Short mmCIF file of N, CA and C and ligand atoms in Angstrom, two decimals:
data_model
loop_
_atom_site.label_atom_id
_atom_site.label_comp_id
_atom_site.label_asym_id
_atom_site.label_seq_id
_atom_site.Cartn_x
_atom_site.Cartn_y
_atom_site.Cartn_z
N UNK A 1 13.07 -7.43 22.12
CA UNK A 1 12.12 -7.04 21.07
C UNK A 1 12.84 -6.28 19.96
N UNK A 2 12.60 -6.70 18.75
CA UNK A 2 13.19 -5.98 17.61
C UNK A 2 12.15 -4.98 17.10
N UNK A 3 12.53 -3.71 17.12
CA UNK A 3 11.61 -2.67 16.67
C UNK A 3 11.41 -2.71 15.16
N UNK A 4 10.19 -2.43 14.76
CA UNK A 4 9.91 -2.23 13.34
C UNK A 4 10.37 -0.81 12.97
N UNK A 5 10.63 -0.56 11.68
CA UNK A 5 11.00 0.80 11.27
C UNK A 5 9.90 1.81 11.62
N UNK A 6 10.29 3.02 11.96
CA UNK A 6 9.31 4.06 12.28
C UNK A 6 8.74 4.66 10.99
N UNK A 7 7.67 5.42 11.14
CA UNK A 7 7.04 6.06 9.99
C UNK A 7 8.05 6.93 9.23
N UNK A 8 8.86 7.69 9.95
CA UNK A 8 9.80 8.57 9.25
C UNK A 8 10.95 7.78 8.63
N UNK A 9 11.33 6.65 9.24
CA UNK A 9 12.35 5.78 8.61
C UNK A 9 11.80 5.18 7.31
N UNK A 10 10.53 4.78 7.36
CA UNK A 10 9.92 4.22 6.14
C UNK A 10 9.88 5.27 5.03
N UNK A 11 9.59 6.51 5.42
CA UNK A 11 9.48 7.58 4.44
C UNK A 11 10.83 7.92 3.79
N UNK A 12 11.92 7.38 4.35
CA UNK A 12 13.25 7.58 3.75
C UNK A 12 13.58 6.49 2.72
N UNK A 13 12.80 5.43 2.70
CA UNK A 13 13.12 4.30 1.84
C UNK A 13 12.60 4.56 0.43
N UNK A 14 13.50 4.48 -0.56
CA UNK A 14 13.09 4.78 -1.95
C UNK A 14 11.91 3.93 -2.43
N UNK A 15 11.87 2.65 -2.05
CA UNK A 15 10.77 1.81 -2.54
C UNK A 15 9.43 2.20 -1.92
N UNK A 16 9.48 2.73 -0.69
CA UNK A 16 8.25 3.21 -0.05
C UNK A 16 7.78 4.50 -0.73
N UNK A 17 8.72 5.42 -0.96
CA UNK A 17 8.36 6.67 -1.61
C UNK A 17 7.84 6.43 -3.01
N UNK A 18 8.44 5.47 -3.69
CA UNK A 18 8.00 5.14 -5.05
C UNK A 18 6.57 4.59 -5.03
N UNK A 19 6.28 3.74 -4.06
CA UNK A 19 4.92 3.16 -3.95
C UNK A 19 3.90 4.26 -3.64
N UNK A 20 4.30 5.22 -2.79
CA UNK A 20 3.40 6.33 -2.46
C UNK A 20 3.15 7.21 -3.69
N UNK A 21 4.21 7.44 -4.45
CA UNK A 21 4.06 8.26 -5.67
C UNK A 21 3.16 7.57 -6.68
N UNK A 22 3.35 6.26 -6.83
CA UNK A 22 2.52 5.51 -7.78
C UNK A 22 1.06 5.54 -7.34
N UNK A 23 0.83 5.36 -6.04
CA UNK A 23 -0.55 5.41 -5.52
C UNK A 23 -1.15 6.80 -5.76
N UNK A 24 -0.32 7.82 -5.59
CA UNK A 24 -0.77 9.20 -5.81
C UNK A 24 -1.20 9.40 -7.27
N UNK A 25 -0.37 8.96 -8.18
CA UNK A 25 -0.68 9.07 -9.62
C UNK A 25 -1.96 8.31 -9.94
N UNK A 26 -2.07 7.09 -9.41
CA UNK A 26 -3.24 6.25 -9.68
C UNK A 26 -4.53 6.84 -9.07
N UNK A 27 -4.38 7.72 -8.11
CA UNK A 27 -5.53 8.37 -7.47
C UNK A 27 -6.18 9.41 -8.38
N UNK A 28 -5.48 9.77 -9.46
CA UNK A 28 -5.97 10.77 -10.42
C UNK A 28 -6.37 12.08 -9.72
N UNK A 29 -5.44 12.64 -8.95
CA UNK A 29 -5.78 13.85 -8.18
C UNK A 29 -6.20 15.03 -9.07
N UNK A 30 -5.74 15.03 -10.33
CA UNK A 30 -6.07 16.14 -11.22
C UNK A 30 -7.42 16.00 -11.89
N UNK A 31 -8.07 14.90 -11.68
CA UNK A 31 -9.35 14.64 -12.34
C UNK A 31 -10.50 14.72 -11.34
N UNK A 32 -11.21 15.82 -11.40
CA UNK A 32 -12.24 16.11 -10.40
C UNK A 32 -13.27 14.99 -10.25
N UNK A 33 -13.69 14.37 -11.35
CA UNK A 33 -14.74 13.35 -11.24
C UNK A 33 -14.19 11.96 -10.94
N UNK A 34 -12.92 11.72 -11.30
CA UNK A 34 -12.38 10.37 -11.13
C UNK A 34 -11.48 10.20 -9.91
N UNK A 35 -11.10 11.29 -9.28
CA UNK A 35 -10.14 11.16 -8.17
C UNK A 35 -10.73 10.27 -7.07
N UNK A 36 -9.84 9.43 -6.50
CA UNK A 36 -10.27 8.44 -5.51
C UNK A 36 -9.04 8.04 -4.70
N UNK A 37 -9.26 7.44 -3.55
CA UNK A 37 -8.14 7.04 -2.71
C UNK A 37 -7.53 5.72 -3.20
N UNK A 38 -6.22 5.63 -3.06
CA UNK A 38 -5.48 4.39 -3.32
C UNK A 38 -4.60 4.15 -2.10
N UNK A 39 -4.16 2.92 -1.91
CA UNK A 39 -3.30 2.64 -0.77
C UNK A 39 -2.89 1.19 -0.71
N UNK A 40 -2.34 0.80 0.43
CA UNK A 40 -1.90 -0.58 0.58
C UNK A 40 -1.15 -0.77 1.89
N UNK A 41 -0.34 -1.81 1.92
CA UNK A 41 0.35 -2.20 3.15
C UNK A 41 1.84 -2.41 2.90
N UNK A 42 2.61 -2.18 3.93
CA UNK A 42 4.05 -2.45 3.89
C UNK A 42 4.32 -3.59 4.88
N UNK A 43 4.96 -4.62 4.39
CA UNK A 43 5.27 -5.80 5.21
C UNK A 43 6.77 -5.87 5.45
N UNK A 44 7.11 -6.51 6.55
CA UNK A 44 8.50 -6.86 6.82
C UNK A 44 8.62 -8.36 6.66
N UNK A 45 9.47 -8.79 5.75
CA UNK A 45 9.67 -10.21 5.52
C UNK A 45 10.76 -10.71 6.46
N UNK A 46 10.38 -11.55 7.40
CA UNK A 46 11.34 -11.99 8.42
C UNK A 46 12.39 -12.95 7.88
N UNK A 47 12.13 -13.58 6.74
CA UNK A 47 13.15 -14.51 6.23
C UNK A 47 14.20 -13.78 5.39
N UNK A 48 13.84 -12.65 4.80
CA UNK A 48 14.82 -11.93 3.97
C UNK A 48 15.24 -10.60 4.58
N UNK A 49 14.54 -10.17 5.67
CA UNK A 49 14.77 -8.84 6.25
C UNK A 49 14.61 -7.73 5.23
N UNK A 50 13.66 -7.90 4.33
CA UNK A 50 13.39 -6.87 3.33
C UNK A 50 11.91 -6.49 3.45
N UNK A 51 11.57 -5.35 2.91
CA UNK A 51 10.16 -4.97 2.93
C UNK A 51 9.47 -5.44 1.66
N UNK A 52 8.17 -5.59 1.77
CA UNK A 52 7.35 -5.94 0.62
C UNK A 52 6.14 -5.01 0.65
N UNK A 53 5.77 -4.50 -0.49
CA UNK A 53 4.65 -3.56 -0.55
C UNK A 53 3.53 -4.15 -1.39
N UNK A 54 2.33 -4.05 -0.87
CA UNK A 54 1.18 -4.63 -1.55
C UNK A 54 0.09 -3.56 -1.65
N UNK A 55 -0.50 -3.45 -2.82
CA UNK A 55 -1.59 -2.48 -2.99
C UNK A 55 -2.93 -3.11 -2.65
N UNK A 56 -3.80 -2.31 -2.08
CA UNK A 56 -5.18 -2.71 -1.78
C UNK A 56 -6.05 -2.39 -2.99
N UNK A 57 -7.27 -2.91 -2.99
CA UNK A 57 -8.23 -2.55 -4.03
C UNK A 57 -8.48 -1.04 -3.97
N UNK A 58 -8.79 -0.45 -5.12
CA UNK A 58 -8.98 0.99 -5.16
C UNK A 58 -10.09 1.43 -4.21
N UNK A 59 -9.93 2.63 -3.70
CA UNK A 59 -10.91 3.15 -2.77
C UNK A 59 -11.96 4.00 -3.46
N UNK A 60 -12.70 4.75 -2.66
CA UNK A 60 -13.74 5.64 -3.15
C UNK A 60 -13.20 7.07 -3.13
N UNK A 61 -14.06 8.01 -3.35
CA UNK A 61 -13.66 9.41 -3.41
C UNK A 61 -12.89 9.87 -2.17
N UNK A 62 -13.36 9.48 -1.00
CA UNK A 62 -12.65 9.90 0.22
C UNK A 62 -12.63 8.78 1.25
N UNK A 63 -12.40 7.56 0.75
CA UNK A 63 -12.41 6.41 1.66
C UNK A 63 -11.67 5.25 0.99
N UNK A 64 -10.96 4.46 1.82
CA UNK A 64 -10.36 3.22 1.31
C UNK A 64 -10.35 2.21 2.46
N UNK A 65 -10.58 0.97 2.14
CA UNK A 65 -10.62 -0.07 3.16
C UNK A 65 -9.27 -0.77 3.25
N UNK A 66 -8.58 -0.54 4.38
CA UNK A 66 -7.28 -1.18 4.60
C UNK A 66 -7.33 -2.10 5.83
N UNK A 67 -8.54 -2.49 6.19
CA UNK A 67 -8.71 -3.22 7.45
C UNK A 67 -8.38 -4.71 7.38
N UNK A 68 -8.28 -5.27 6.18
CA UNK A 68 -7.99 -6.71 6.09
C UNK A 68 -6.79 -6.98 5.18
N UNK A 69 -5.59 -6.70 5.70
CA UNK A 69 -4.40 -6.98 4.90
C UNK A 69 -4.28 -8.48 4.63
N UNK A 70 -3.92 -8.89 3.42
CA UNK A 70 -3.65 -10.31 3.20
C UNK A 70 -2.55 -10.78 4.15
N UNK A 71 -2.69 -11.98 4.66
CA UNK A 71 -1.74 -12.48 5.66
C UNK A 71 -0.80 -13.50 5.03
N UNK A 72 0.49 -13.32 5.26
CA UNK A 72 1.50 -14.25 4.74
C UNK A 72 2.35 -14.72 5.90
N UNK A 73 2.76 -15.97 5.82
CA UNK A 73 3.64 -16.51 6.84
C UNK A 73 4.97 -15.73 6.84
N UNK A 74 5.45 -15.37 8.04
CA UNK A 74 6.74 -14.68 8.21
C UNK A 74 6.76 -13.27 7.62
N UNK A 75 5.60 -12.73 7.28
CA UNK A 75 5.58 -11.34 6.82
C UNK A 75 4.65 -10.54 7.73
N UNK A 76 5.26 -9.58 8.44
CA UNK A 76 4.49 -8.77 9.38
C UNK A 76 4.11 -7.46 8.72
N UNK A 77 2.87 -7.05 8.95
CA UNK A 77 2.48 -5.72 8.46
C UNK A 77 3.14 -4.68 9.38
N UNK A 78 3.95 -3.80 8.80
CA UNK A 78 4.63 -2.78 9.62
C UNK A 78 4.07 -1.38 9.37
N UNK A 79 3.29 -1.22 8.32
CA UNK A 79 2.70 0.09 8.06
C UNK A 79 1.62 -0.06 6.99
N UNK A 80 0.81 0.97 6.89
CA UNK A 80 -0.12 1.06 5.77
C UNK A 80 0.04 2.43 5.16
N UNK A 81 -0.47 2.61 3.97
CA UNK A 81 -0.37 3.92 3.33
C UNK A 81 -1.62 4.15 2.49
N UNK A 82 -1.97 5.41 2.33
CA UNK A 82 -3.05 5.75 1.41
C UNK A 82 -2.94 7.19 0.97
N UNK A 83 -3.76 7.54 0.00
CA UNK A 83 -3.73 8.89 -0.56
C UNK A 83 -4.98 9.66 -0.15
N UNK A 84 -4.82 10.98 -0.11
CA UNK A 84 -5.94 11.91 0.05
C UNK A 84 -5.91 12.82 -1.17
N UNK A 85 -6.53 12.38 -2.27
CA UNK A 85 -6.38 13.10 -3.54
C UNK A 85 -7.25 14.36 -3.66
N UNK A 86 -8.14 14.59 -2.72
CA UNK A 86 -9.01 15.77 -2.82
C UNK A 86 -8.25 17.01 -2.35
N UNK A 87 -8.22 18.04 -3.18
CA UNK A 87 -7.28 19.15 -2.98
C UNK A 87 -7.62 20.09 -1.82
N UNK A 88 -6.56 20.52 -1.15
CA UNK A 88 -6.69 21.51 -0.08
C UNK A 88 -7.28 22.81 -0.64
N UNK A 89 -7.02 23.10 -1.93
CA UNK A 89 -7.53 24.34 -2.52
C UNK A 89 -9.06 24.35 -2.61
N UNK A 90 -9.67 23.18 -2.53
CA UNK A 90 -11.13 23.11 -2.54
C UNK A 90 -11.69 22.92 -1.12
N UNK A 91 -10.80 23.11 -0.16
CA UNK A 91 -11.25 23.09 1.23
C UNK A 91 -11.19 21.73 1.91
N UNK A 92 -10.60 20.73 1.22
CA UNK A 92 -10.49 19.40 1.83
C UNK A 92 -9.39 19.41 2.87
N UNK A 93 -9.61 18.69 3.94
CA UNK A 93 -8.59 18.50 4.95
C UNK A 93 -7.66 17.40 4.45
N UNK A 94 -6.38 17.72 4.29
CA UNK A 94 -5.45 16.75 3.69
C UNK A 94 -4.84 15.79 4.71
N UNK A 95 -4.92 16.11 5.98
CA UNK A 95 -4.34 15.27 7.03
C UNK A 95 -5.23 14.08 7.35
N UNK A 96 -4.81 13.28 8.35
CA UNK A 96 -5.61 12.10 8.72
C UNK A 96 -7.03 12.49 9.14
N UNK A 97 -8.01 11.75 8.66
CA UNK A 97 -9.39 11.99 9.05
C UNK A 97 -9.64 11.40 10.43
N UNK A 98 -10.78 11.73 10.99
CA UNK A 98 -11.16 11.18 12.29
C UNK A 98 -11.14 9.66 12.24
N UNK A 99 -11.70 9.08 11.17
CA UNK A 99 -11.75 7.61 11.11
C UNK A 99 -10.37 7.02 10.83
N UNK A 100 -9.52 7.73 10.07
CA UNK A 100 -8.12 7.27 9.91
C UNK A 100 -7.49 7.11 11.29
N UNK A 101 -7.65 8.13 12.12
CA UNK A 101 -6.98 8.13 13.43
C UNK A 101 -7.49 6.98 14.32
N UNK A 102 -8.78 6.74 14.25
CA UNK A 102 -9.37 5.67 15.06
C UNK A 102 -8.85 4.30 14.59
N UNK A 103 -8.94 4.05 13.27
CA UNK A 103 -8.48 2.75 12.74
C UNK A 103 -6.97 2.57 12.93
N UNK A 104 -6.20 3.63 12.70
CA UNK A 104 -4.75 3.50 12.79
C UNK A 104 -4.30 3.17 14.21
N UNK A 105 -4.97 3.78 15.16
CA UNK A 105 -4.64 3.50 16.57
C UNK A 105 -5.01 2.05 16.91
N UNK A 106 -6.16 1.63 16.42
CA UNK A 106 -6.65 0.28 16.68
C UNK A 106 -5.78 -0.79 16.00
N UNK A 107 -5.38 -0.52 14.75
CA UNK A 107 -4.61 -1.50 13.98
C UNK A 107 -3.16 -1.60 14.47
N UNK A 108 -2.64 -0.53 15.06
CA UNK A 108 -1.33 -0.59 15.69
C UNK A 108 -0.13 -0.46 14.77
N UNK A 109 -0.33 0.11 13.59
CA UNK A 109 0.82 0.40 12.71
C UNK A 109 0.71 1.83 12.18
N UNK A 110 1.87 2.43 11.84
CA UNK A 110 1.81 3.78 11.28
C UNK A 110 1.11 3.80 9.92
N UNK A 111 0.51 4.92 9.61
CA UNK A 111 -0.20 5.13 8.35
C UNK A 111 0.43 6.33 7.66
N UNK A 112 0.94 6.13 6.46
CA UNK A 112 1.56 7.21 5.69
C UNK A 112 0.53 7.70 4.68
N UNK A 113 0.24 8.98 4.74
CA UNK A 113 -0.81 9.55 3.90
C UNK A 113 -0.22 10.59 2.95
N UNK A 114 -0.39 10.35 1.65
CA UNK A 114 0.13 11.27 0.64
C UNK A 114 -1.01 12.18 0.19
N UNK A 115 -0.77 13.49 0.29
CA UNK A 115 -1.76 14.47 -0.16
C UNK A 115 -1.06 15.53 -0.99
N UNK A 116 -1.80 16.52 -1.47
CA UNK A 116 -1.16 17.52 -2.34
C UNK A 116 -0.20 18.45 -1.60
N UNK A 117 -0.27 18.45 -0.28
CA UNK A 117 0.67 19.26 0.50
C UNK A 117 1.76 18.39 1.15
N UNK A 118 1.95 17.17 0.63
CA UNK A 118 3.04 16.33 1.12
C UNK A 118 2.56 15.12 1.89
N UNK A 119 3.43 14.68 2.80
CA UNK A 119 3.19 13.44 3.52
C UNK A 119 2.68 13.73 4.94
N UNK A 120 1.67 12.98 5.36
CA UNK A 120 1.16 13.07 6.73
C UNK A 120 1.30 11.70 7.39
N UNK A 121 1.46 11.71 8.71
CA UNK A 121 1.55 10.45 9.46
C UNK A 121 0.38 10.35 10.42
N UNK A 122 -0.08 9.12 10.62
CA UNK A 122 -1.15 8.88 11.59
C UNK A 122 -0.87 7.55 12.28
N UNK A 123 -1.46 7.36 13.45
CA UNK A 123 -1.27 6.11 14.17
C UNK A 123 0.02 6.09 14.96
N UNK A 124 0.38 4.93 15.52
CA UNK A 124 1.62 4.83 16.30
C UNK A 124 2.84 5.09 15.41
N UNK A 125 3.94 5.49 16.02
CA UNK A 125 5.15 5.82 15.25
C UNK A 125 5.74 4.58 14.57
N UNK A 126 5.60 3.42 15.22
CA UNK A 126 6.06 2.17 14.60
C UNK A 126 5.15 1.03 15.06
N UNK A 127 5.23 -0.10 14.36
CA UNK A 127 4.38 -1.24 14.69
C UNK A 127 4.40 -1.54 16.18
N UNK A 128 3.24 -1.58 16.76
CA UNK A 128 3.10 -1.82 18.18
C UNK A 128 3.57 -3.24 18.53
N UNK A 129 4.45 -3.33 19.54
CA UNK A 129 4.92 -4.64 19.98
C UNK A 129 6.13 -5.16 19.21
N UNK A 130 6.64 -4.37 18.27
CA UNK A 130 7.83 -4.79 17.52
C UNK A 130 7.51 -5.88 16.50
N UNK A 131 8.56 -6.52 16.00
CA UNK A 131 8.41 -7.53 14.95
C UNK A 131 8.07 -8.89 15.57
N UNK A 132 6.98 -8.91 16.30
CA UNK A 132 6.52 -10.11 16.97
C UNK A 132 5.02 -10.24 16.76
N UNK A 133 4.50 -11.38 17.18
CA UNK A 133 3.06 -11.54 17.20
C UNK A 133 2.46 -11.90 15.85
N UNK A 134 1.23 -11.42 15.64
CA UNK A 134 0.50 -11.75 14.41
C UNK A 134 1.24 -11.29 13.16
N UNK A 135 1.17 -12.09 12.10
CA UNK A 135 1.76 -11.62 10.84
C UNK A 135 0.99 -10.45 10.23
N UNK A 136 -0.30 -10.32 10.49
CA UNK A 136 -1.06 -9.18 9.97
C UNK A 136 -0.85 -7.97 10.87
N UNK A 137 -1.92 -7.30 11.25
CA UNK A 137 -1.82 -6.23 12.24
C UNK A 137 -1.48 -6.85 13.59
N UNK A 138 -0.78 -6.12 14.45
CA UNK A 138 -0.29 -6.70 15.70
C UNK A 138 -1.39 -7.10 16.70
N UNK A 139 -2.57 -6.54 16.57
CA UNK A 139 -3.59 -6.83 17.59
C UNK A 139 -4.23 -8.20 17.45
ZN1 ZN B 1 -7.54 8.83 5.01
#
């Protein structure tokens, strides 16, 4: 079994960090009325051994739907990411929500969450079952 990169390995990759920063900016964290979640998926392309990042449709104030990643031949979903743009200074919990934890465990890939206090991880440390199985989520 070939292991997928772990959440912390992904967080070292410049293209992953860049995608998280862009999602953070697009979340408009500084705009009280417009702030909303953004996110997407990280794929492993088995033919090039490179990652590919895809953004999901914009989310709501404190919710985003990442449950149906587009499926591509030879591209496995190895992680998902999203933002929590609501500030800790206003009492928001910046870490994974209860529903994040439930979905992330079920979907079987790590979830990288960007908030105003940095990066949080949720779900398994790396794609469950390695780089095998379904091209979408491993389950
Ligand atoms: Zn969340």
